[in-house]
Short mmCIF file of C-alpha atoms and ligand atoms in Angstrom, two decimals:
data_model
loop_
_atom_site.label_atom_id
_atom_site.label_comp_id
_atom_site.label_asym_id
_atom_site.label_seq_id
_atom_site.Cartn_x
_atom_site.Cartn_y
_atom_site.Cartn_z
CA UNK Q 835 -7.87 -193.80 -41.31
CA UNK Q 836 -10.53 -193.81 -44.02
CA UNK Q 837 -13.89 -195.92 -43.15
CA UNK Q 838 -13.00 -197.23 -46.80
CA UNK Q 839 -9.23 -198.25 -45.82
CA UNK Q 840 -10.10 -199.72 -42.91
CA UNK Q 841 -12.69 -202.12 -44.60
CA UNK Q 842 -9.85 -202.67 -47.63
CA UNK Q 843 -7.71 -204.14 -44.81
CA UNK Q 844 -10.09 -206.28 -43.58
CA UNK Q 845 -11.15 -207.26 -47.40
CA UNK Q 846 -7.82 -207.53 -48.68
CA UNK Q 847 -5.16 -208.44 -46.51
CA UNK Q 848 -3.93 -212.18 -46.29
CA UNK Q 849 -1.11 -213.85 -45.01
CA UNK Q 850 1.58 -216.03 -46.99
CA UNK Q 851 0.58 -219.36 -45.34
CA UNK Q 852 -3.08 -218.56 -46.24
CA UNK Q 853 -1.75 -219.68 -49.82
CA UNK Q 854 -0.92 -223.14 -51.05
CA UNK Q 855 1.53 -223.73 -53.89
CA UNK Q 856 0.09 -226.97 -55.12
CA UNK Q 857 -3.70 -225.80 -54.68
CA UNK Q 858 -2.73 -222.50 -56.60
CA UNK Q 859 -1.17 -225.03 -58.82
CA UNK Q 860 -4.42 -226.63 -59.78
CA UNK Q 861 -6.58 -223.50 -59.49
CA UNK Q 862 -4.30 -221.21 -62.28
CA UNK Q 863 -6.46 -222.09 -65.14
CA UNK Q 864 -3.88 -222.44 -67.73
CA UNK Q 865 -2.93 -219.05 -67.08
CA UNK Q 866 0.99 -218.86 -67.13
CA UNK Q 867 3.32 -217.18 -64.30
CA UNK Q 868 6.77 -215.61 -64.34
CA UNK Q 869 8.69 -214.29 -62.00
CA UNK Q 870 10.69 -211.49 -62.82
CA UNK Q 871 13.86 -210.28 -61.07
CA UNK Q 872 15.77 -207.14 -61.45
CA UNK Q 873 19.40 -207.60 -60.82
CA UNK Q 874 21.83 -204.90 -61.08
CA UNK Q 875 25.15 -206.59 -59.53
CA UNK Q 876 23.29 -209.23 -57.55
CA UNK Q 877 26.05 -212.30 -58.15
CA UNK Q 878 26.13 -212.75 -53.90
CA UNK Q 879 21.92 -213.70 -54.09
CA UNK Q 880 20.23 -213.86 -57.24
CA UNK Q 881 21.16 -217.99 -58.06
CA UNK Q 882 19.67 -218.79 -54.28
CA UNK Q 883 16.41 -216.90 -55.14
CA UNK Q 884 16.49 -218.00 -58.67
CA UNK Q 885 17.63 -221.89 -57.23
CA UNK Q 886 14.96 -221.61 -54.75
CA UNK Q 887 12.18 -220.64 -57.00
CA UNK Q 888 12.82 -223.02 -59.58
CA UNK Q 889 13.14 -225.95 -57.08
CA UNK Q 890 9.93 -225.10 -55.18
CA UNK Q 891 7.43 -223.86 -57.77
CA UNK Q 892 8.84 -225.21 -60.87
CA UNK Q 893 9.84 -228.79 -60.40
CA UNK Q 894 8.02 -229.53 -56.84
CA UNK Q 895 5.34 -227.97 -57.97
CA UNK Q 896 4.07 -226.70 -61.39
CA UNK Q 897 2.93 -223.28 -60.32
CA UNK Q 898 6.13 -220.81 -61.78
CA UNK Q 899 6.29 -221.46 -65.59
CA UNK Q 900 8.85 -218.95 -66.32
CA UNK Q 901 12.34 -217.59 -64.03
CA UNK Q 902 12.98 -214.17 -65.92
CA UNK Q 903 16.25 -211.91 -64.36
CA UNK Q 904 16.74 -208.63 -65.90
CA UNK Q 905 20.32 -207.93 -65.96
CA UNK Q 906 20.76 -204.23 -65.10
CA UNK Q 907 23.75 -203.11 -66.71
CA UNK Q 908 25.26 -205.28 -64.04
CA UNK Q 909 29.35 -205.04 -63.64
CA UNK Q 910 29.73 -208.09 -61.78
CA UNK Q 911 28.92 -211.88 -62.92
CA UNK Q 912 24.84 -211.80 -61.78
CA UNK Q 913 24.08 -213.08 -65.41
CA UNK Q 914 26.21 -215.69 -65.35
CA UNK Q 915 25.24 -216.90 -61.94
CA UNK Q 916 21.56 -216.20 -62.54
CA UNK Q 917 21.60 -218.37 -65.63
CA UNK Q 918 23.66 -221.12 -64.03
CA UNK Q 919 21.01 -221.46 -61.48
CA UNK Q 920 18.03 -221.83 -64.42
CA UNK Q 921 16.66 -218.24 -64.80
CA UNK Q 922 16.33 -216.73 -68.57
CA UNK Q 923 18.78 -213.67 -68.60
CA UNK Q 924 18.40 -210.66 -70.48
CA UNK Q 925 20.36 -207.61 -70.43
CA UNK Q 926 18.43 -204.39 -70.19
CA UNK Q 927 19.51 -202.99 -73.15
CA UNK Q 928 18.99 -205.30 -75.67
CA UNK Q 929 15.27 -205.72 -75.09
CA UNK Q 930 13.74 -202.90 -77.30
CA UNK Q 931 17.11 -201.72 -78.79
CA UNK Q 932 15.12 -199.46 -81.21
CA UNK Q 933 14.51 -197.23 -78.18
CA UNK Q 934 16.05 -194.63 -76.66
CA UNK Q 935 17.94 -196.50 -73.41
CA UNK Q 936 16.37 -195.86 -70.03
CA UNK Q 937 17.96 -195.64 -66.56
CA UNK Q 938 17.37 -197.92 -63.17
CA UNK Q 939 15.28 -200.40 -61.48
CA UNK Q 940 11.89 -198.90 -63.30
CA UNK Q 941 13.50 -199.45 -66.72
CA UNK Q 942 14.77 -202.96 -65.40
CA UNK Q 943 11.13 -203.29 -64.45
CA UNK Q 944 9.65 -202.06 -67.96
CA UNK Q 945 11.81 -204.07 -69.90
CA UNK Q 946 10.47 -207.12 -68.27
CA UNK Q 947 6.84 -206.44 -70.33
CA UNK Q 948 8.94 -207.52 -73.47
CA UNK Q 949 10.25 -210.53 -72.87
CA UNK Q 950 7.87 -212.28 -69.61
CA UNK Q 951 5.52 -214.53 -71.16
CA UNK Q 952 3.25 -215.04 -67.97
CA UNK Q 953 -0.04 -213.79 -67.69
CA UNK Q 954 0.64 -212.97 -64.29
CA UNK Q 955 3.98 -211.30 -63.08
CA UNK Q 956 5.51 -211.72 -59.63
CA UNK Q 957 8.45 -209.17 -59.19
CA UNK Q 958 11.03 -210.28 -56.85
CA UNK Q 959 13.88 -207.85 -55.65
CA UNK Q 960 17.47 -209.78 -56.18
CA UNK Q 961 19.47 -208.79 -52.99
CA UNK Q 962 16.55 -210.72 -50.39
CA UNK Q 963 18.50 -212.62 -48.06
CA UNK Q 964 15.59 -214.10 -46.68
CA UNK Q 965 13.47 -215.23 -50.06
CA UNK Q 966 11.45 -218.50 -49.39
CA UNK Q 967 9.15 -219.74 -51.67
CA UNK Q 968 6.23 -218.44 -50.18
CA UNK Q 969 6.91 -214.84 -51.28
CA UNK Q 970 5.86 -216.26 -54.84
CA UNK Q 971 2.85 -217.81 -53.44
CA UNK Q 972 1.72 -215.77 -50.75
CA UNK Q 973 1.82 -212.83 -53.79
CA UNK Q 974 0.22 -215.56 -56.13
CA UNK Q 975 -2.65 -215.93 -53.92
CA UNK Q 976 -4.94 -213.35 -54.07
CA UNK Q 977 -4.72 -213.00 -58.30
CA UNK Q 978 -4.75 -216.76 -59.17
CA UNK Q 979 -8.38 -217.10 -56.58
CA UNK Q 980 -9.73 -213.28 -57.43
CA UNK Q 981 -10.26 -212.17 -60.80
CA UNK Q 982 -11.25 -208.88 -59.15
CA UNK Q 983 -7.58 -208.12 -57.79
CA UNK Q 984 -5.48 -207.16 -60.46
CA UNK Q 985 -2.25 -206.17 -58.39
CA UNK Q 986 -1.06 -207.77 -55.07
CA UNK Q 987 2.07 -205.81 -52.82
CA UNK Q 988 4.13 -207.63 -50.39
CA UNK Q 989 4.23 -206.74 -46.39
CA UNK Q 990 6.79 -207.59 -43.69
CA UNK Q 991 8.91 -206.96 -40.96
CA UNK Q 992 12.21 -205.17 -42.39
CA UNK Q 993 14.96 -204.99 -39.97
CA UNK Q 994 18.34 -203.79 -41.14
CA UNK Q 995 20.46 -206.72 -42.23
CA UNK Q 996 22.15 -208.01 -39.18
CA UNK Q 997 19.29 -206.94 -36.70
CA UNK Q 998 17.45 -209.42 -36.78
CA UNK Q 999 14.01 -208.71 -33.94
CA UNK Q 1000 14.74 -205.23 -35.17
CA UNK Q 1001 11.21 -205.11 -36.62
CA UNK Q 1002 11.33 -201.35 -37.52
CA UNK Q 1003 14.71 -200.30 -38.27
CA UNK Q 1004 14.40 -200.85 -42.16
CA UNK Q 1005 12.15 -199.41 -44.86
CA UNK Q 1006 13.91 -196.29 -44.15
CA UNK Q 1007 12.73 -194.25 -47.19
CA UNK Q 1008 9.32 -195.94 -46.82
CA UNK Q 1009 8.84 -194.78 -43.31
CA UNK Q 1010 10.62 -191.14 -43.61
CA UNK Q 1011 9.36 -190.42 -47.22
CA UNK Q 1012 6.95 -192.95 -48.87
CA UNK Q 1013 4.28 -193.40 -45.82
CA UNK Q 1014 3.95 -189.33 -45.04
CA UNK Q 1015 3.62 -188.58 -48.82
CA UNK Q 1016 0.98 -191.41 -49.44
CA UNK Q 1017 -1.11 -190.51 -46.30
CA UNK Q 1018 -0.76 -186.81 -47.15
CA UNK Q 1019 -2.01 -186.55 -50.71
CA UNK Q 1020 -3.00 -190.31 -51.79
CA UNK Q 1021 -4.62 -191.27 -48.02
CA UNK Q 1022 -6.73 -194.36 -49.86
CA UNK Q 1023 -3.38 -196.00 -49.92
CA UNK Q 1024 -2.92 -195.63 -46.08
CA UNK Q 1025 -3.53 -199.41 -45.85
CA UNK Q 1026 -0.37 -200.22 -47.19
CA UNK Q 1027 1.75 -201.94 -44.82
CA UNK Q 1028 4.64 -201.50 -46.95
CA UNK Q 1029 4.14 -198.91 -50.23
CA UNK Q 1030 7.87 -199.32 -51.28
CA UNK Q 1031 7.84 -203.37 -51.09
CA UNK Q 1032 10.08 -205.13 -53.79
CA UNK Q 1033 8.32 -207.79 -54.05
CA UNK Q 1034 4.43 -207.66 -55.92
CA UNK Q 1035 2.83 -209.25 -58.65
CA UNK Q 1036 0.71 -208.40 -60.91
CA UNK Q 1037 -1.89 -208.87 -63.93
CA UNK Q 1038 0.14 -208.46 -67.26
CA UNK Q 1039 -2.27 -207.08 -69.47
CA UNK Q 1040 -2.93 -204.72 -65.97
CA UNK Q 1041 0.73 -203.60 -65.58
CA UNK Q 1042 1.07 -203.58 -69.96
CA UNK Q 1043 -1.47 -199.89 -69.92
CA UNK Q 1044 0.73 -198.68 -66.90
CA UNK Q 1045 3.95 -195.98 -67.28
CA UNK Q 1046 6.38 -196.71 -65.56
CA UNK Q 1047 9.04 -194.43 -63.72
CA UNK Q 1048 12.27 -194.64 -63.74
CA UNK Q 1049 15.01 -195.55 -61.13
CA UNK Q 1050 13.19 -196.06 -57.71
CA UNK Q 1051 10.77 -194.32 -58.40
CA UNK Q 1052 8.85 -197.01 -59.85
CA UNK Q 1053 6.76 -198.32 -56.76
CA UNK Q 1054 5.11 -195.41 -55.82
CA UNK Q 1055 4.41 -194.11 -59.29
CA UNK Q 1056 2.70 -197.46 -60.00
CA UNK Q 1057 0.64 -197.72 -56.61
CA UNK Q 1058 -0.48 -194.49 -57.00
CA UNK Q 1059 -1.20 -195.14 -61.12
CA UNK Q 1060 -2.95 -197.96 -59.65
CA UNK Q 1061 -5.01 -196.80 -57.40
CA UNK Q 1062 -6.00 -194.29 -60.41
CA UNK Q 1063 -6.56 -196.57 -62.87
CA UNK Q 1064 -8.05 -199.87 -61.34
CA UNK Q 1065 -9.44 -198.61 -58.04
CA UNK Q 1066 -8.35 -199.53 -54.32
CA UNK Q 1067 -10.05 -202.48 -54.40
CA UNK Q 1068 -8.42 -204.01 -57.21
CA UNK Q 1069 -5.10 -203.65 -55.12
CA UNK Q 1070 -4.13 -206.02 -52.34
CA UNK Q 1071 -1.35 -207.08 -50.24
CA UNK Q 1072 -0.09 -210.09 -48.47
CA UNK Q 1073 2.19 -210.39 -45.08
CA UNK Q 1074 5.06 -212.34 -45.84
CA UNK Q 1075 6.21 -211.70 -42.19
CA UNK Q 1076 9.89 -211.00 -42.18
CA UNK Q 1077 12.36 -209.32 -45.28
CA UNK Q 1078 16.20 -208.89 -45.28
CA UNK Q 1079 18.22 -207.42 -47.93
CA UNK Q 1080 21.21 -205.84 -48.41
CA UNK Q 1081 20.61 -202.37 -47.31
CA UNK Q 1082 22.01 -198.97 -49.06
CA UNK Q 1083 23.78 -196.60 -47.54
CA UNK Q 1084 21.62 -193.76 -45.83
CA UNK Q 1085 23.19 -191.02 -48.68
CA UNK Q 1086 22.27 -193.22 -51.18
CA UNK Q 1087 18.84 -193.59 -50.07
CA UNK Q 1088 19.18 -189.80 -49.97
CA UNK Q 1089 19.05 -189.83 -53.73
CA UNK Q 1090 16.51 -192.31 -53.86
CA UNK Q 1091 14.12 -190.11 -51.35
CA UNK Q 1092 14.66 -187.53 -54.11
CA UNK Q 1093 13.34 -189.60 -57.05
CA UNK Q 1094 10.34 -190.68 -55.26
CA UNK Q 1095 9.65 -186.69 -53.95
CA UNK Q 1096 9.80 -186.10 -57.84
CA UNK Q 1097 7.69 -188.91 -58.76
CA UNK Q 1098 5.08 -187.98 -56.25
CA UNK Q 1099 5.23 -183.91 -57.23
CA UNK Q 1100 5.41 -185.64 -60.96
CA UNK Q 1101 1.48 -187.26 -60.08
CA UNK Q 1102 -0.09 -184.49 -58.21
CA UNK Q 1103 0.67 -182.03 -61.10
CA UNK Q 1104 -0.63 -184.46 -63.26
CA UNK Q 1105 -3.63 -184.39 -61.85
CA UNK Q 1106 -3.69 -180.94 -61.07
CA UNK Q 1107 -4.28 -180.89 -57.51
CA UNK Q 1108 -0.65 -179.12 -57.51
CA UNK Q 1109 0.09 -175.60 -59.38
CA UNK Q 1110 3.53 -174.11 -59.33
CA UNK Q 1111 5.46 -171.18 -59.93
CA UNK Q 1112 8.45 -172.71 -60.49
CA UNK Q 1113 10.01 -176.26 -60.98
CA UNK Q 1114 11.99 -178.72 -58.52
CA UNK Q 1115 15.23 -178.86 -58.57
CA UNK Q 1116 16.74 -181.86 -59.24
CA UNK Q 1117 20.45 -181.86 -58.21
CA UNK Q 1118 21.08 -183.15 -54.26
CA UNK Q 1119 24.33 -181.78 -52.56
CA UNK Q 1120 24.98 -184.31 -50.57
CA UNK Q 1121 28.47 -184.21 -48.17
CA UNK Q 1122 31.42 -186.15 -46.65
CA UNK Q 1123 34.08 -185.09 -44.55
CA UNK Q 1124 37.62 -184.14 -46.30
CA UNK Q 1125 40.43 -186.94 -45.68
CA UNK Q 1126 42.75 -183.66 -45.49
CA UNK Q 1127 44.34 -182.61 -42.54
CA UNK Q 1128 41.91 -179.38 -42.12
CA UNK Q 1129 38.72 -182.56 -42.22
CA UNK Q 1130 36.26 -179.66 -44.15
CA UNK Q 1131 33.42 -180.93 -45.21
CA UNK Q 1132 33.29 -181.58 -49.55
CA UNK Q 1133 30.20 -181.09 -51.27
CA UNK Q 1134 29.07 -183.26 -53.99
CA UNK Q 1135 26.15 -182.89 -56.56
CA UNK Q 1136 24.09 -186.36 -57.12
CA UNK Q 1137 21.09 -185.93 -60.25
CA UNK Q 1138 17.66 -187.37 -58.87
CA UNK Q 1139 15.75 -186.84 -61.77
CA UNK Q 1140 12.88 -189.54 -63.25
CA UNK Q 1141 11.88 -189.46 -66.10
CA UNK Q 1142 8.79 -192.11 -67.11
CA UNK Q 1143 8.42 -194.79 -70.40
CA UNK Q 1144 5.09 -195.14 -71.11
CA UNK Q 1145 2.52 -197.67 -71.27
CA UNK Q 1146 4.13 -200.83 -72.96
CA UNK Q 1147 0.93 -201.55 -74.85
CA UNK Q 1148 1.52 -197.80 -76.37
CA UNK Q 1149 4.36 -199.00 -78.16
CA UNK Q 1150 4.31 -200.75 -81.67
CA UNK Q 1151 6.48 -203.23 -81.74
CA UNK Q 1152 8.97 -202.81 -83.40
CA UNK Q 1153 9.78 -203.80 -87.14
CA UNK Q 1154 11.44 -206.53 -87.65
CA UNK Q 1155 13.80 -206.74 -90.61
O1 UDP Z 1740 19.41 -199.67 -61.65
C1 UDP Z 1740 18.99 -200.60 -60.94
C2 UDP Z 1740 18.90 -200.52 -59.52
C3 UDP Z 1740 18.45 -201.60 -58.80
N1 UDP Z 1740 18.09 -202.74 -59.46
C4 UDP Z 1740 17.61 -203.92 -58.71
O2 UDP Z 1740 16.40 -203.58 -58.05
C5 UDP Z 1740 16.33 -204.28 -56.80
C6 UDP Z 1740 16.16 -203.26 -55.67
O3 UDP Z 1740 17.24 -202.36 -55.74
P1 UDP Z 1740 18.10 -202.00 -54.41
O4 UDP Z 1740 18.42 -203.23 -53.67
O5 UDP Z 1740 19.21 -201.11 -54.85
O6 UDP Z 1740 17.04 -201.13 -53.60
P2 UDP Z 1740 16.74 -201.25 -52.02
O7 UDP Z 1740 16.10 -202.60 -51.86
O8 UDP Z 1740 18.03 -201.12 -51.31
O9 UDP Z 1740 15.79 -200.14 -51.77
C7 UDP Z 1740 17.61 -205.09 -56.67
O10 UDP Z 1740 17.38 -206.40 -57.12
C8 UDP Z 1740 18.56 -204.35 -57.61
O11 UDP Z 1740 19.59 -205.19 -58.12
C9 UDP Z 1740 18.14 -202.83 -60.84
O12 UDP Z 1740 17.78 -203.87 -61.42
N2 UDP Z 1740 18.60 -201.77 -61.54
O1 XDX Z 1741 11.48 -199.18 -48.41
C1 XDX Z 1741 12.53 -198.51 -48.34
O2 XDX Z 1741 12.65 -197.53 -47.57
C2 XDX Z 1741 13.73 -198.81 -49.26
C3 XDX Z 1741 15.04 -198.91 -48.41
O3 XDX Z 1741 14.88 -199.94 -47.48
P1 XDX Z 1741 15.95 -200.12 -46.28
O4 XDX Z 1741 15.90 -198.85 -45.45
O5 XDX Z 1741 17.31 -200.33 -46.89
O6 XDX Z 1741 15.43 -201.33 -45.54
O7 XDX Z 1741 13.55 -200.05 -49.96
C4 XDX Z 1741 12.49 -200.17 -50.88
O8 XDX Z 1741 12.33 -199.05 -51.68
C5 XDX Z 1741 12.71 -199.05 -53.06
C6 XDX Z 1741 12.03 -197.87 -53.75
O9 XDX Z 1741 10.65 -198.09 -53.93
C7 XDX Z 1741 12.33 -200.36 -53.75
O10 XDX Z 1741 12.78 -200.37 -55.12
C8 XDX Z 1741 13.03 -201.49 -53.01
O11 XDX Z 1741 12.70 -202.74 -53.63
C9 XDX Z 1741 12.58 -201.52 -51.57
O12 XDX Z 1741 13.48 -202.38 -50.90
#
């Protein structure tokens, strides 16, 4: 490991209960906090998250001024739900209708830069079946005491849901994909406990000059962005000790493997460190076995392209007539 990561863990690593809700409540300085929460077909979790949030950090204590879910072109009732329990709902596509429409959890993400009022955003996955409070505050922490840190990611545990003392069975894509790439070409981020956390917070203004990538590709393109534009130590991350969610089948994460391949080819070309003579594909044949008597296996063809909106501060706004 890096002389430089290993003093960066040391520097800035802290722990959830390092953080208290009511003394970050007094400390903010006027500046004002949402929580943002991409939900695409979250109706089973999002209004405990949203409930618990509001509850906590809202009316206990003043430190969450705004509940913001992002409906992703959900098919089931999540805005409903997420609106019963208090959150402000909007549906992906209507924020910034004058633009082309974009596709997955990054576009969720971007979206969010619209319509989030807080100065400082805390992005909370939707599915967690283990959200407390403290995954607000633990993130809160280090950006409400350090003006220096502009960008805080979330550690844990991550066993696969019903595993629980499992500690390692989860963060499949992280562990496979995510932690070789990042050690391999981007080793300043070795630190990170977990590079492909859900949950992490951020400066607004910060994440407003950042692109974002689409689908899931969004977390590494914007740790690696990160580390570009504001410097390692600028980034930090808090252990939140254990995470659940509802896990994705391994194919599926398959695809998602893909899109963060891409988005890490997508930076190093960027930056020139990677030449090539010819492009990536971006269709994965993925298989299952026939139902048929003969049981032969059937290809199918799954599109893991990214593509990447840019900076939100880029954009004028739009005209209003
Ligand atoms: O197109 C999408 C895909 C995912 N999500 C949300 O992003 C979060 C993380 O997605 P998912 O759970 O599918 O990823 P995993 O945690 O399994 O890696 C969840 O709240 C999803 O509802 C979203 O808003 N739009
Ligand atoms: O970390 C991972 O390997 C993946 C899949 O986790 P599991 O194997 O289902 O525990 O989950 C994360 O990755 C996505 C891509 O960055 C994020 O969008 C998810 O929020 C995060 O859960």
């Amino acid at each position: 490991m890096l002389p430089e990561v290993e003093a960066w863990l040391d520097r800035r690593t802290s722990r959830a209960q390092d953080w208290d809700a009511g003394v970050l409540a007094e400390n903010k300085q006027g500046q004002r906090i949402t929580v943002v929460l991409p939900a695409r077909n979250e109706s089973a979790t999002v209004g405990t998250i949203v409930t618990r949030i509001r509850t906590a950090l809202c009316e206990q204590v003043p430190l969450v001024d705004e509940i913001v879910v992002i409906d992703s072109r959900s098919t089931d009732n999540t805005a409903e739900v997420a609106a019963r329990a208090g959150a402000t709902v909007y549906h992906q596509d209507a924020i910034r209708p004058d633009l082309p429409p974009g596709e997955g959890k990054g576009e969720a993400l971007w979206k969010s830069l619209f319509v989030a009022t807080g100065d400082i955003l805390v992005f909370v996955d939707a599915d967690l079946l283990s959200f407390t409070p403290d995954y607000v505050t633990g993130l809160l922490g280090p950006l409400i005491t350090d003006p220096d840190v502009a960008y805080v990611k979330a550690c844990y545990d991550r066993p696969l849901k019903g595993t629980p003392g499992q500690t390692y069975n989860g963060g499949r894509v992280t562990e496979l994909v995510a932690r070789p790439l990042l050690n391999q070409y981007w080793p300043q981020l070795a630190g990170f406990v977990q590079p492909l956390s859900g949950e992490y917070a951020g400066r607004a203004d910060v994440l407003r000059r950042m692109p974002f990538v689409s689908h899931y590709g969004v977390e590494l393109g914007l740790l690696v962005d990160l580390l570009e534009s504001e410097g390692l130590d600028a980034l930090a991350q808090v252990d939140l000790g254990v995470r659940e969610h509802t896990n994705q089948t391994t194919p599926d994460l398959g695809v998602m493997a893909a899109q963060i391949q891409h988005t890490a080819r997508s930076r190093l070309l960027r930056s020139g460190r990677l030449v090539e003579t010819a492009g990536a594909a971006t269709t994965l044949v993925q298989y299952v076995r026939s139902e048929a008597v003969d049981g032969a296996y059937v290809p199918y063809a799954r599109e893991t392209a990214i593509t990447e909106r840019p900076p939100a501060d880029s954009l004028a706004e739009p005209v209003l007539i």
